[in-house]
XYZ file of N, CA, C and O in Angstrom:
840
model
N 108.788 31.306 -25.283
C 110.178 31.748 -25.298
C 110.985 30.974 -24.253
O 110.487 30.696 -23.159
N 112.220 30.659 -24.589
C 113.126 29.933 -23.696
C 114.160 30.901 -23.124
O 114.730 31.700 -23.860
N 114.374 30.816 -21.818
C 115.513 31.470 -21.186
C 116.551 30.402 -20.913
O 116.260 29.395 -20.264
N 117.777 30.609 -21.395
C 118.877 29.666 -21.167
C 119.989 30.379 -20.402
O 120.330 31.521 -20.716
N 120.551 29.689 -19.415
C 121.558 30.261 -18.524
C 122.740 29.316 -18.433
O 122.561 28.120 -18.185
N 123.954 29.857 -18.595
C 125.156 29.048 -18.377
C 126.153 29.833 -17.545
O 126.603 30.897 -17.958
N 126.501 29.310 -16.366
C 127.483 29.952 -15.488
C 128.453 28.906 -14.965
O 128.836 28.934 -13.806
N 128.854 27.985 -15.831
C 129.768 26.916 -15.429
C 131.214 27.376 -15.370
O 132.082 26.602 -14.986
N 131.476 28.635 -15.755
C 132.846 29.149 -15.740
C 132.799 30.644 -15.483
O 131.725 31.229 -15.277
N 133.953 31.282 -15.519
C 133.999 32.734 -15.370
C 133.565 33.458 -16.645
O 133.450 34.682 -16.641
N 133.359 32.733 -17.742
C 132.745 33.285 -18.952
C 131.295 32.828 -18.969
O 131.011 31.665 -19.244
N 130.383 33.725 -18.650
C 128.971 33.385 -18.505
C 128.202 33.758 -19.767
O 128.630 34.615 -20.545
N 127.030 33.140 -19.947
C 126.202 33.501 -21.095
C 124.725 33.299 -20.780
O 124.345 32.450 -19.968
N 123.926 34.114 -21.426
C 122.464 34.044 -21.366
C 121.933 34.029 -22.790
O 122.553 34.594 -23.691
N 120.795 33.395 -22.989
C 120.178 33.412 -24.312
C 118.668 33.416 -24.179
O 118.107 32.833 -23.241
N 118.034 34.084 -25.111
C 116.586 34.011 -25.286
C 116.349 33.344 -26.634
O 117.001 33.681 -27.626
N 115.435 32.381 -26.654
C 115.173 31.649 -27.894
C 113.683 31.398 -28.037
O 112.949 31.373 -27.041
N 113.263 31.219 -29.266
C 111.878 30.839 -29.495
C 111.663 29.396 -29.040
O 112.615 28.675 -28.740
N 110.418 28.977 -29.005
C 110.085 27.656 -28.473
C 110.786 26.535 -29.227
O 111.030 25.459 -28.664
N 111.134 26.755 -30.502
C 111.815 25.720 -31.280
C 113.336 25.771 -31.114
O 114.062 25.009 -31.754
N 113.824 26.684 -30.278
C 115.258 26.804 -30.042
C 115.958 27.845 -30.886
O 117.156 28.083 -30.696
N 115.253 28.492 -31.805
C 115.858 29.520 -32.645
C 116.267 30.717 -31.791
O 115.455 31.264 -31.040
N 117.502 31.149 -31.916
C 118.035 32.204 -31.070
C 117.381 33.551 -31.377
O 117.254 33.957 -32.529
N 117.002 34.255 -30.297
C 116.464 35.610 -30.403
C 117.507 36.647 -29.982
O 117.671 37.676 -30.638
N 118.188 36.386 -28.873
C 119.186 37.325 -28.356
C 120.083 36.588 -27.379
O 119.690 35.570 -26.800
N 121.302 37.116 -27.194
C 122.240 36.471 -26.277
C 123.151 37.515 -25.651
O 123.318 38.620 -26.187
N 123.732 37.155 -24.530
C 124.685 38.014 -23.834
C 125.784 37.125 -23.272
O 125.503 36.067 -22.690
N 127.034 37.522 -23.460
C 128.191 36.774 -22.962
C 129.151 37.743 -22.308
O 129.411 38.817 -22.855
N 129.673 37.377 -21.146
C 130.614 38.259 -20.447
C 131.475 37.443 -19.491
O 131.192 36.296 -19.209
N 132.543 38.066 -18.991
C 133.440 37.426 -18.038
C 133.247 38.044 -16.661
O 133.107 39.265 -16.534
N 133.246 37.190 -15.626
C 133.075 37.660 -14.257
C 133.717 36.659 -13.321
O 133.257 35.519 -13.222
N 134.753 37.062 -12.636
C 135.479 36.135 -11.769
C 134.747 35.838 -10.476
O 134.738 34.703 -10.013
N 134.079 36.845 -9.861
C 133.528 36.651 -8.523
C 132.128 37.203 -8.346
O 131.623 37.216 -7.232
N 131.488 37.681 -9.398
C 130.232 38.416 -9.216
C 129.041 37.769 -9.918
O 128.079 38.450 -10.269
N 129.060 36.445 -10.077
C 127.945 35.806 -10.767
C 126.605 36.083 -10.084
O 125.599 36.362 -10.733
N 126.596 36.022 -8.761
C 125.334 36.187 -8.030
C 124.782 37.597 -8.180
O 123.563 37.800 -8.147
N 125.659 38.583 -8.364
C 125.220 39.967 -8.483
C 124.864 40.351 -9.912
O 124.106 41.305 -10.133
N 125.397 39.631 -10.891
C 125.267 40.062 -12.284
C 124.228 39.296 -13.094
O 123.664 39.853 -14.047
N 123.974 38.046 -12.764
C 123.110 37.228 -13.622
C 121.705 37.818 -13.776
O 121.217 37.984 -14.899
N 121.050 38.111 -12.670
C 119.668 38.599 -12.761
C 119.571 39.950 -13.457
O 118.734 40.111 -14.364
N 120.381 40.965 -13.097
C 120.297 42.238 -13.829
C 120.569 42.097 -15.317
O 119.914 42.738 -16.148
N 121.528 41.253 -15.681
C 121.821 41.070 -17.103
C 120.675 40.372 -17.813
O 120.373 40.671 -18.972
N 120.032 39.421 -17.141
C 118.879 38.759 -17.747
C 117.741 39.755 -17.959
O 117.124 39.794 -19.035
N 117.460 40.567 -16.958
C 116.382 41.552 -17.093
C 116.702 42.558 -18.194
O 115.809 42.971 -18.946
N 117.976 42.943 -18.301
C 118.373 43.859 -19.366
C 118.204 43.217 -20.731
O 117.718 43.858 -21.676
N 118.568 41.946 -20.855
C 118.420 41.238 -22.133
C 116.951 41.127 -22.520
O 116.585 41.326 -23.691
N 116.102 40.841 -21.550
C 114.659 40.781 -21.815
C 114.147 42.139 -22.282
O 113.393 42.238 -23.259
N 114.571 43.193 -21.586
C 114.106 44.528 -21.943
C 114.553 44.941 -23.336
O 113.760 45.499 -24.107
N 115.813 44.673 -23.666
C 116.329 45.038 -24.987
C 115.654 44.237 -26.100
O 115.607 44.680 -27.252
N 115.132 43.055 -25.751
C 114.488 42.190 -26.746
C 112.990 42.437 -26.834
O 112.308 41.825 -27.666
N 112.470 43.288 -25.966
C 111.051 43.621 -26.010
C 110.142 42.510 -25.518
O 108.987 42.419 -25.952
N 110.637 41.674 -24.636
C 109.834 40.586 -24.081
C 109.941 40.641 -22.555
O 110.790 41.334 -21.996
N 109.080 39.894 -21.885
C 109.071 39.884 -20.433
C 109.014 38.478 -19.885
O 108.890 37.494 -20.633
N 109.083 38.364 -18.570
C 109.057 37.046 -17.941
C 107.744 36.311 -18.219
O 107.716 35.079 -18.224
N 106.680 37.052 -18.465
C 105.408 36.417 -18.783
C 105.417 35.673 -20.104
O 104.539 34.832 -20.357
N 106.398 35.949 -20.965
C 106.503 35.277 -22.261
C 107.262 33.958 -22.190
O 107.343 33.233 -23.187
N 107.842 33.654 -21.026
C 108.692 32.471 -20.888
C 107.861 31.197 -20.906
O 106.847 31.085 -20.221
N 108.306 30.219 -21.694
C 107.658 28.910 -21.733
C 108.538 27.817 -21.145
O 108.055 26.745 -20.789
N 109.872 28.083 -21.046
C 110.810 27.067 -20.586
C 112.058 27.734 -20.034
O 112.540 28.717 -20.590
N 112.590 27.166 -18.944
C 113.882 27.559 -18.404
C 114.860 26.425 -18.688
O 114.555 25.256 -18.450
N 116.042 26.762 -19.208
C 117.089 25.765 -19.471
C 118.376 26.256 -18.827
O 118.752 27.423 -19.001
N 119.058 25.388 -18.092
C 120.236 25.814 -17.343
C 121.380 24.822 -17.534
O 121.162 23.610 -17.575
N 122.599 25.350 -17.685
C 123.772 24.494 -17.793
C 124.075 23.828 -16.464
O 124.063 24.474 -15.416
N 124.359 22.539 -16.515
C 124.580 21.766 -15.291
C 126.046 21.461 -15.023
O 126.367 20.750 -14.077
N 126.954 21.990 -15.851
C 128.373 21.763 -15.614
C 128.884 20.544 -16.369
O 128.285 20.114 -17.353
N 130.016 20.001 -15.859
C 130.755 20.403 -14.659
C 131.484 21.720 -14.851
O 131.686 22.160 -15.974
N 131.878 22.321 -13.715
C 132.563 23.591 -13.785
C 132.589 24.265 -12.434
O 132.653 23.603 -11.400
N 132.506 25.586 -12.440
C 132.580 26.397 -11.232
C 131.471 26.036 -10.246
O 130.284 26.126 -10.576
N 131.841 25.653 -9.031
C 130.824 25.316 -8.034
C 129.918 26.513 -7.762
O 128.693 26.390 -7.745
N 130.517 27.688 -7.554
C 129.721 28.875 -7.247
C 128.820 29.252 -8.411
O 127.616 29.471 -8.238
N 129.392 29.330 -9.609
C 128.597 29.713 -10.769
C 127.453 28.758 -11.030
O 126.328 29.181 -11.320
N 127.706 27.463 -10.925
C 126.650 26.478 -11.165
C 125.525 26.619 -10.160
O 124.340 26.520 -10.508
N 125.859 26.820 -8.886
C 124.818 26.947 -7.871
C 124.002 28.224 -8.069
O 122.779 28.222 -7.899
N 124.665 29.320 -8.424
C 123.954 30.572 -8.651
C 122.996 30.438 -9.835
O 121.826 30.836 -9.767
N 123.486 29.882 -10.940
C 122.642 29.709 -12.120
C 121.482 28.767 -11.837
O 120.339 29.015 -12.256
N 121.752 27.680 -11.112
C 120.701 26.723 -10.790
C 119.637 27.368 -9.900
O 118.428 27.159 -10.091
N 120.075 28.159 -8.927
C 119.120 28.821 -8.037
C 118.230 29.795 -8.811
O 117.016 29.862 -8.587
N 118.836 30.562 -9.731
C 118.055 31.504 -10.531
C 117.060 30.765 -11.413
O 115.876 31.133 -11.472
N 117.505 29.733 -12.101
C 116.617 28.982 -12.992
C 115.485 28.314 -12.218
O 114.318 28.342 -12.647
N 115.814 27.709 -11.074
C 114.774 27.061 -10.273
C 113.778 28.084 -9.735
O 112.567 27.847 -9.734
N 114.296 29.227 -9.265
C 113.407 30.251 -8.743
C 112.430 30.750 -9.792
O 111.230 30.907 -9.523
N 112.924 30.983 -11.013
C 112.041 31.430 -12.092
C 111.043 30.348 -12.473
O 109.864 30.633 -12.727
N 111.504 29.095 -12.528
C 110.605 27.997 -12.900
C 109.457 27.866 -11.912
O 108.296 27.675 -12.301
N 109.769 27.978 -10.631
C 108.725 27.867 -9.608
C 107.794 29.078 -9.645
O 106.564 28.943 -9.622
N 108.377 30.281 -9.714
C 107.565 31.491 -9.684
C 106.658 31.609 -10.906
O 105.499 32.037 -10.792
N 107.180 31.215 -12.070
C 106.416 31.346 -13.311
C 105.594 30.105 -13.632
O 104.819 30.107 -14.594
N 105.820 29.031 -12.846
C 105.147 27.748 -13.101
C 105.435 27.255 -14.519
O 104.545 26.875 -15.280
N 106.727 27.253 -14.852
C 107.179 26.796 -16.159
C 108.142 25.627 -15.978
O 108.798 25.509 -14.947
N 108.266 24.747 -16.968
C 109.193 23.615 -16.837
C 110.644 24.066 -16.866
O 110.975 25.127 -17.415
N 111.493 23.239 -16.293
C 112.924 23.488 -16.212
C 113.668 22.268 -16.712
O 113.308 21.133 -16.367
N 114.698 22.467 -17.522
C 115.538 21.352 -17.952
C 117.003 21.701 -17.711
O 117.427 22.837 -17.901
N 117.758 20.702 -17.282
C 119.197 20.850 -17.130
C 119.911 20.292 -18.342
O 119.538 19.237 -18.871
N 120.945 20.992 -18.799
C 121.689 20.616 -19.995
C 123.183 20.648 -19.669
O 123.673 21.603 -19.059
N 123.919 19.623 -20.072
C 125.353 19.552 -19.806
C 126.084 20.732 -20.453
O 125.980 20.953 -21.661
N 126.833 21.479 -19.644
C 127.465 22.708 -20.136
C 128.553 22.454 -21.168
O 128.587 23.096 -22.228
N 129.484 21.545 -20.879
C 130.621 21.360 -21.784
C 130.174 20.856 -23.152
O 130.746 21.239 -24.183
N 129.164 19.992 -23.184
C 128.625 19.543 -24.469
C 128.052 20.721 -25.243
O 128.203 20.813 -26.472
N 127.402 21.624 -24.538
C 126.824 22.802 -25.191
C 127.908 23.725 -25.719
O 127.770 24.321 -26.796
N 129.017 23.850 -24.963
C 130.133 24.665 -25.460
C 130.632 24.126 -26.790
O 130.910 24.882 -27.719
N 130.744 22.803 -26.892
C 131.223 22.200 -28.133
C 130.205 22.355 -29.256
O 130.583 22.490 -30.428
N 128.920 22.317 -28.929
C 127.892 22.548 -29.949
C 128.087 23.892 -30.629
O 127.857 24.032 -31.836
N 128.492 24.886 -29.858
C 128.634 26.243 -30.383
C 129.957 26.463 -31.106
O 130.165 27.519 -31.707
N 130.861 25.492 -31.031
C 132.180 25.648 -31.651
C 132.588 24.349 -32.328
O 133.407 23.594 -31.803
N 132.013 24.036 -33.491
C 132.276 22.751 -34.148
C 133.739 22.522 -34.524
O 134.144 21.379 -34.745
N 134.547 23.589 -34.567
C 135.953 23.420 -34.916
C 136.812 23.009 -33.714
O 137.955 22.583 -33.887
N 136.267 23.112 -32.502
C 137.046 22.818 -31.297
C 137.096 21.318 -31.017
O 136.117 20.596 -31.227
N 138.239 20.868 -30.518
C 138.438 19.454 -30.210
C 137.948 19.088 -28.820
O 137.542 17.947 -28.585
N 137.976 20.045 -27.883
C 137.617 19.748 -26.498
C 137.110 21.000 -25.812
O 137.390 22.131 -26.237
N 136.356 20.802 -24.730
C 135.909 21.890 -23.868
C 136.536 21.689 -22.493
O 136.603 20.564 -21.991
N 137.020 22.798 -21.897
C 137.778 22.721 -20.658
C 137.230 23.740 -19.666
O 137.071 24.918 -20.006
N 136.942 23.291 -18.436
C 136.489 24.181 -17.370
C 137.341 23.947 -16.130
O 137.771 22.822 -15.872
N 137.541 24.984 -15.359
C 138.416 24.859 -14.190
C 137.811 23.929 -13.145
O 136.623 24.015 -12.828
N 138.680 23.067 -12.580
C 138.279 22.165 -11.506
C 139.091 22.407 -10.240
O 138.897 21.738 -9.240
N 140.001 23.351 -10.273
C 140.878 23.648 -9.144
C 142.061 24.449 -9.638
O 142.176 24.758 -10.835
N 142.978 24.777 -8.736
C 144.108 25.613 -9.117
C 144.973 24.968 -10.186
O 145.509 25.655 -11.061
N 145.139 23.643 -10.144
C 146.022 22.941 -11.070
C 145.320 21.835 -11.842
O 145.978 20.962 -12.415
N 144.018 21.857 -11.895
C 143.258 20.812 -12.588
C 142.092 21.428 -13.348
O 141.689 22.557 -13.077
N 141.557 20.674 -14.289
C 140.403 21.141 -15.054
C 139.540 19.963 -15.470
O 140.001 18.819 -15.551
N 138.280 20.252 -15.706
C 137.379 19.282 -16.320
C 137.587 19.355 -17.829
O 137.598 20.440 -18.406
N 137.711 18.213 -18.461
C 137.936 18.169 -19.901
C 136.922 17.241 -20.546
O 136.735 16.103 -20.102
N 136.273 17.734 -21.582
C 135.398 16.901 -22.402
C 135.915 16.942 -23.830
O 135.861 17.982 -24.495
N 136.445 15.814 -24.299
C 136.847 15.697 -25.696
C 135.670 15.149 -26.493
O 134.857 14.379 -25.977
N 135.575 15.543 -27.743
C 134.443 15.115 -28.565
C 134.336 13.592 -28.578
O 135.320 12.895 -28.793
N 133.119 13.123 -28.349
C 132.870 11.691 -28.350
C 133.202 11.003 -27.045
O 133.027 9.789 -26.930
N 133.680 11.760 -26.037
C 134.067 11.153 -24.775
C 133.174 11.572 -23.629
O 132.075 12.093 -23.824
N 133.664 11.336 -22.409
C 132.986 11.727 -21.186
C 133.879 12.724 -20.449
O 135.108 12.663 -20.560
N 133.301 13.642 -19.671
C 134.126 14.599 -18.938
C 134.984 13.919 -17.878
O 134.513 13.015 -17.180
N 136.239 14.330 -17.783
C 137.171 13.777 -16.810
C 137.939 14.920 -16.155
O 137.922 16.047 -16.640
N 138.612 14.629 -15.059
C 139.469 15.600 -14.389
C 140.907 15.371 -14.846
O 141.413 14.251 -14.783
N 141.566 16.440 -15.327
C 142.918 16.339 -15.876
C 143.808 17.383 -15.208
O 143.375 18.509 -14.948
N 145.062 17.022 -14.936
C 146.000 17.964 -14.345
C 146.409 19.017 -15.365
O 146.269 18.822 -16.581
N 146.954 20.128 -14.885
C 147.422 21.181 -15.775
C 148.469 20.649 -16.754
O 148.415 20.942 -17.955
N 149.402 19.844 -16.244
C 150.439 19.293 -17.122
C 149.836 18.420 -18.214
O 150.263 18.469 -19.372
N 148.831 17.625 -17.857
C 148.177 16.762 -18.836
C 147.440 17.555 -19.889
O 147.441 17.190 -21.078
N 146.821 18.660 -19.489
C 146.102 19.503 -20.439
C 147.076 20.150 -21.425
O 146.851 20.149 -22.635
N 148.158 20.711 -20.892
C 149.136 21.368 -21.763
C 149.727 20.374 -22.750
O 149.917 20.670 -23.932
N 150.018 19.161 -22.280
C 150.620 18.148 -23.138
C 149.663 17.680 -24.226
O 150.049 17.528 -25.391
N 148.404 17.448 -23.869
C 147.435 16.867 -24.807
C 146.707 17.898 -25.648
O 146.374 17.642 -26.817
N 146.435 19.075 -25.055
C 145.527 20.015 -25.702
C 146.113 21.401 -25.913
O 145.442 22.289 -26.436
N 147.355 21.601 -25.515
C 147.934 22.942 -25.534
C 148.072 23.559 -26.908
O 148.139 24.791 -27.022
N 148.103 22.746 -27.978
C 148.350 23.295 -29.307
C 147.184 23.108 -30.282
O 147.317 23.424 -31.462
N 146.072 22.595 -29.777
C 144.923 22.401 -30.660
C 143.793 23.327 -30.243
O 143.830 23.939 -29.171
N 142.779 23.437 -31.087
C 141.661 24.343 -30.804
C 140.764 23.760 -29.730
O 140.280 22.638 -29.847
N 140.543 24.547 -28.685
C 139.702 24.127 -27.573
C 138.798 25.283 -27.159
O 139.019 26.437 -27.537
N 137.793 24.950 -26.362
C 136.941 25.955 -25.741
C 137.309 26.007 -24.268
O 137.287 24.977 -23.585
N 137.656 27.186 -23.770
C 138.035 27.346 -22.365
C 137.786 28.784 -21.947
O 137.983 29.706 -22.752
N 137.352 29.011 -20.715
C 137.198 30.389 -20.249
C 138.523 31.130 -20.314
O 139.593 30.533 -20.180
N 138.455 32.421 -20.509
C 139.665 33.206 -20.768
C 140.667 33.135 -19.620
O 141.875 33.062 -19.862
N 140.185 33.129 -18.383
C 141.132 33.091 -17.265
C 141.866 31.761 -17.204
O 143.055 31.709 -16.878
N 141.210 30.665 -17.543
C 141.856 29.355 -17.533
C 142.830 29.237 -18.700
O 143.926 28.708 -18.553
N 142.419 29.729 -19.856
C 143.312 29.687 -21.025
C 144.597 30.444 -20.749
O 145.695 29.995 -21.108
N 144.489 31.589 -20.081
C 145.678 32.365 -19.755
C 146.538 31.649 -18.714
O 147.765 31.588 -18.838
N 145.896 31.083 -17.693
C 146.634 30.429 -16.616
C 147.349 29.177 -17.099
O 148.455 28.869 -16.642
N 146.721 28.418 -18.016
C 147.286 27.159 -18.480
C 148.047 27.305 -19.794
O 148.564 26.335 -20.320
N 148.100 28.507 -20.345
C 148.856 28.730 -21.565
C 148.257 28.049 -22.784
O 148.986 27.508 -23.626
N 146.938 28.100 -22.922
C 146.258 27.479 -24.068
C 146.160 28.506 -25.190
O 145.256 29.351 -25.227
N 147.074 28.418 -26.127
C 147.199 29.447 -27.162
C 146.035 29.447 -28.142
O 145.712 30.489 -28.723
N 145.410 28.300 -28.360
C 144.340 28.193 -29.361
C 142.985 27.988 -28.702
O 142.170 27.176 -29.155
N 142.721 28.726 -27.638
C 141.449 28.601 -26.924
C 140.501 29.732 -27.293
O 140.910 30.884 -27.448
N 139.227 29.388 -27.420
C 138.155 30.369 -27.595
C 137.235 30.284 -26.386
O 137.058 29.212 -25.805
N 136.649 31.403 -26.001
C 135.781 31.420 -24.833
C 134.464 30.713 -25.080
O 133.949 30.687 -26.193
N 133.884 30.122 -24.023
C 132.605 29.423 -24.167
C 131.446 30.385 -24.375
O 131.446 31.505 -23.868
N 130.472 29.923 -25.122
C 129.233 30.665 -25.353
C 128.108 29.621 -25.380
O 127.543 29.315 -26.423
N 127.840 29.060 -24.219
C 126.990 27.882 -24.163
C 125.498 28.106 -24.197
O 124.738 27.209 -24.587
N 125.015 29.282 -23.799
C 123.578 29.467 -23.628
C 122.746 29.213 -24.891
O 121.673 28.589 -24.807
N 123.166 29.670 -26.083
C 122.343 29.364 -27.267
C 122.163 27.867 -27.500
O 121.060 27.416 -27.852
N 123.236 27.084 -27.293
C 123.118 25.634 -27.469
C 122.277 25.017 -26.362
O 121.550 24.039 -26.592
N 122.367 25.551 -25.158
C 121.527 25.065 -24.060
C 120.059 25.287 -24.396
O 119.209 24.425 -24.125
N 119.747 26.425 -25.000
C 118.367 26.688 -25.417
C 117.909 25.676 -26.466
O 116.788 25.143 -26.388
N 118.762 25.395 -27.455
C 118.375 24.431 -28.499
C 118.182 23.036 -27.913
O 117.220 22.343 -28.255
N 119.114 22.628 -27.059
C 118.984 21.301 -26.439
C 117.745 21.239 -25.545
O 117.067 20.212 -25.487
N 117.465 22.335 -24.861
C 116.267 22.374 -24.036
C 114.996 22.241 -24.855
O 114.053 21.547 -24.458
N 114.964 22.907 -26.019
C 113.792 22.828 -26.892
C 113.567 21.404 -27.375
O 112.421 20.927 -27.421
N 114.650 20.706 -27.743
C 114.509 19.319 -28.198
C 114.041 18.419 -27.055
O 113.206 17.536 -27.251
N 114.584 18.649 -25.887
C 114.224 17.820 -24.737
C 112.747 17.965 -24.388
O 112.053 16.985 -24.106
N 112.236 19.188 -24.401
C 110.865 19.419 -23.953
C 109.848 18.869 -24.949
O 108.694 18.631 -24.593
N 110.266 18.657 -26.192
C 109.353 18.057 -27.175
C 108.944 16.650 -26.766
O 107.802 16.235 -26.996
N 109.872 15.908 -26.189
C 109.587 14.523 -25.809
C 109.335 14.352 -24.315
O 108.873 13.304 -23.882
N 109.656 15.387 -23.546
C 109.476 15.321 -22.095
C 108.917 16.658 -21.624
O 109.630 17.476 -21.035
N 107.621 16.907 -21.838
C 107.039 18.228 -21.575
C 107.165 18.685 -20.128
O 107.161 19.891 -19.859
N 107.291 17.742 -19.210
C 107.383 18.127 -17.807
C 108.752 18.614 -17.383
O 108.891 19.264 -16.345
N 109.773 18.305 -18.183
C 111.129 18.707 -17.833
C 111.654 17.968 -16.617
O 111.180 16.884 -16.263
N 112.649 18.562 -15.964
C 113.268 17.961 -14.786
C 112.490 18.330 -13.526
O 111.751 19.326 -13.489
N 112.702 17.537 -12.491
C 112.105 17.814 -11.195
C 112.888 18.952 -10.539
O 114.080 18.807 -10.260
N 112.224 20.079 -10.307
C 112.889 21.240 -9.727
C 113.489 20.900 -8.366
O 114.526 21.441 -7.977
N 112.871 19.981 -7.635
C 113.349 19.652 -6.291
C 114.637 18.852 -6.305
O 115.418 18.928 -5.345
N 114.892 18.105 -7.355
C 116.042 17.194 -7.344
C 117.118 17.513 -8.374
O 118.203 16.935 -8.314
N 116.860 18.406 -9.314
C 117.869 18.732 -10.324
C 119.091 19.343 -9.655
O 118.989 20.293 -8.870
N 120.268 18.823 -9.957
C 121.513 19.298 -9.371
C 122.572 19.444 -10.465
O 122.503 18.786 -11.501
N 123.583 20.284 -10.229
C 124.702 20.361 -11.172
C 125.467 19.042 -11.241
O 125.383 18.208 -10.333
N 126.234 18.870 -12.320
C 127.107 17.711 -12.469
C 128.397 17.996 -11.707
O 129.112 18.946 -12.024
N 128.684 17.173 -10.714
C 129.931 17.327 -9.955
C 130.792 16.091 -10.189
O 130.413 14.983 -9.816
N 131.961 16.275 -10.781
C 132.890 15.163 -10.949
C 133.804 15.009 -9.742
O 134.481 13.998 -9.595
N 133.833 16.021 -8.892
C 134.632 15.963 -7.676
C 133.927 16.796 -6.620
O 133.094 17.639 -6.935
N 134.258 16.570 -5.358
C 133.627 17.307 -4.276
C 134.213 18.714 -4.169
O 135.363 18.947 -4.523
N 133.423 19.670 -3.669
C 133.960 21.004 -3.430
C 135.092 20.970 -2.413
O 135.218 20.020 -1.643
N 135.907 22.019 -2.404
C 137.017 22.105 -1.460
C 136.497 21.966 -0.027
O 135.530 22.619 0.369
N 137.137 21.101 0.760
C 136.746 20.906 2.146
C 135.699 19.840 2.352
O 135.350 19.520 3.490
N 135.175 19.263 1.252
C 134.186 18.195 1.352
C 134.840 16.885 0.981
O 135.458 16.773 -0.082
N 134.738 15.884 1.845
C 135.385 14.614 1.594
C 134.581 13.754 0.625
O 133.353 13.751 0.649
N 135.297 13.042 -0.242
C 134.682 12.068 -1.146
C 134.909 10.681 -0.562
O 136.007 10.365 -0.103
N 133.870 9.843 -0.577
C 133.972 8.543 0.075
C 135.089 7.698 -0.510
O 135.898 7.114 0.202
N 135.160 7.611 -1.843
C 136.201 6.816 -2.494
C 136.631 7.515 -3.769
O 135.852 8.222 -4.406
N 137.867 7.285 -4.163
C 138.353 7.876 -5.410
C 137.657 7.293 -6.618
O 137.685 7.868 -7.696
N 136.996 6.135 -6.455
C 136.305 5.517 -7.574
C 135.145 6.376 -8.063
O 134.642 6.190 -9.158
N 134.716 7.335 -7.250
C 133.613 8.191 -7.649
C 134.031 9.241 -8.681
O 133.205 9.893 -9.276
N 135.330 9.404 -8.875
C 135.856 10.380 -9.809
C 136.828 9.716 -10.756
O 137.666 8.921 -10.326
N 136.733 10.014 -12.029
C 137.717 9.502 -12.978
C 138.891 10.462 -13.000
O 138.748 11.658 -13.272
N 140.091 9.960 -12.738
C 141.288 10.781 -12.681
C 142.231 10.444 -13.831
O 142.304 9.296 -14.260
N 142.972 11.440 -14.283
C 143.971 11.209 -15.326
C 145.204 12.033 -14.988
O 145.077 13.201 -14.676
């Protein structure tokens, strides 16, 4: 069984899947500030409702962002802790790509990058940092995936909330078929397109800006 975790935004999701990636159960909810307090209890509740336990886990899969610094670190810590404790492989999966996997009608996936900026992944492209004005101009009237708080703040009328964990589970299942060892628990890190607040970036060339 695969446990998949995505906390790249204030809309979080968990999924349980069979070894081939087939979905067994999922949970999605919104949480602005309580990811660290809610992820583990919700995971244990999902396991209990599904009639399975941590001993049934064969793989941990976690969304790597880009997105919320706090949410990504909390999810990564939980996934790494379970992988080490259970002696199971761990794989990191890009969150925004997974959001788009779950919503084939959406043109782009958007996650908050700051008060007036967001990470944007358009289909077929690479994630970039875009200002609020740029998002409204380019994406304000088309179907996108964005957490509910960002959609409200940026006025995205045609936004649906992310539900990335089921796709993270499927991508994890495909990855482990060809790479049974998964990622190195010691070095796996979230995808950061920009430094956290208060942390200096050596050069602007490290971030693509629009």
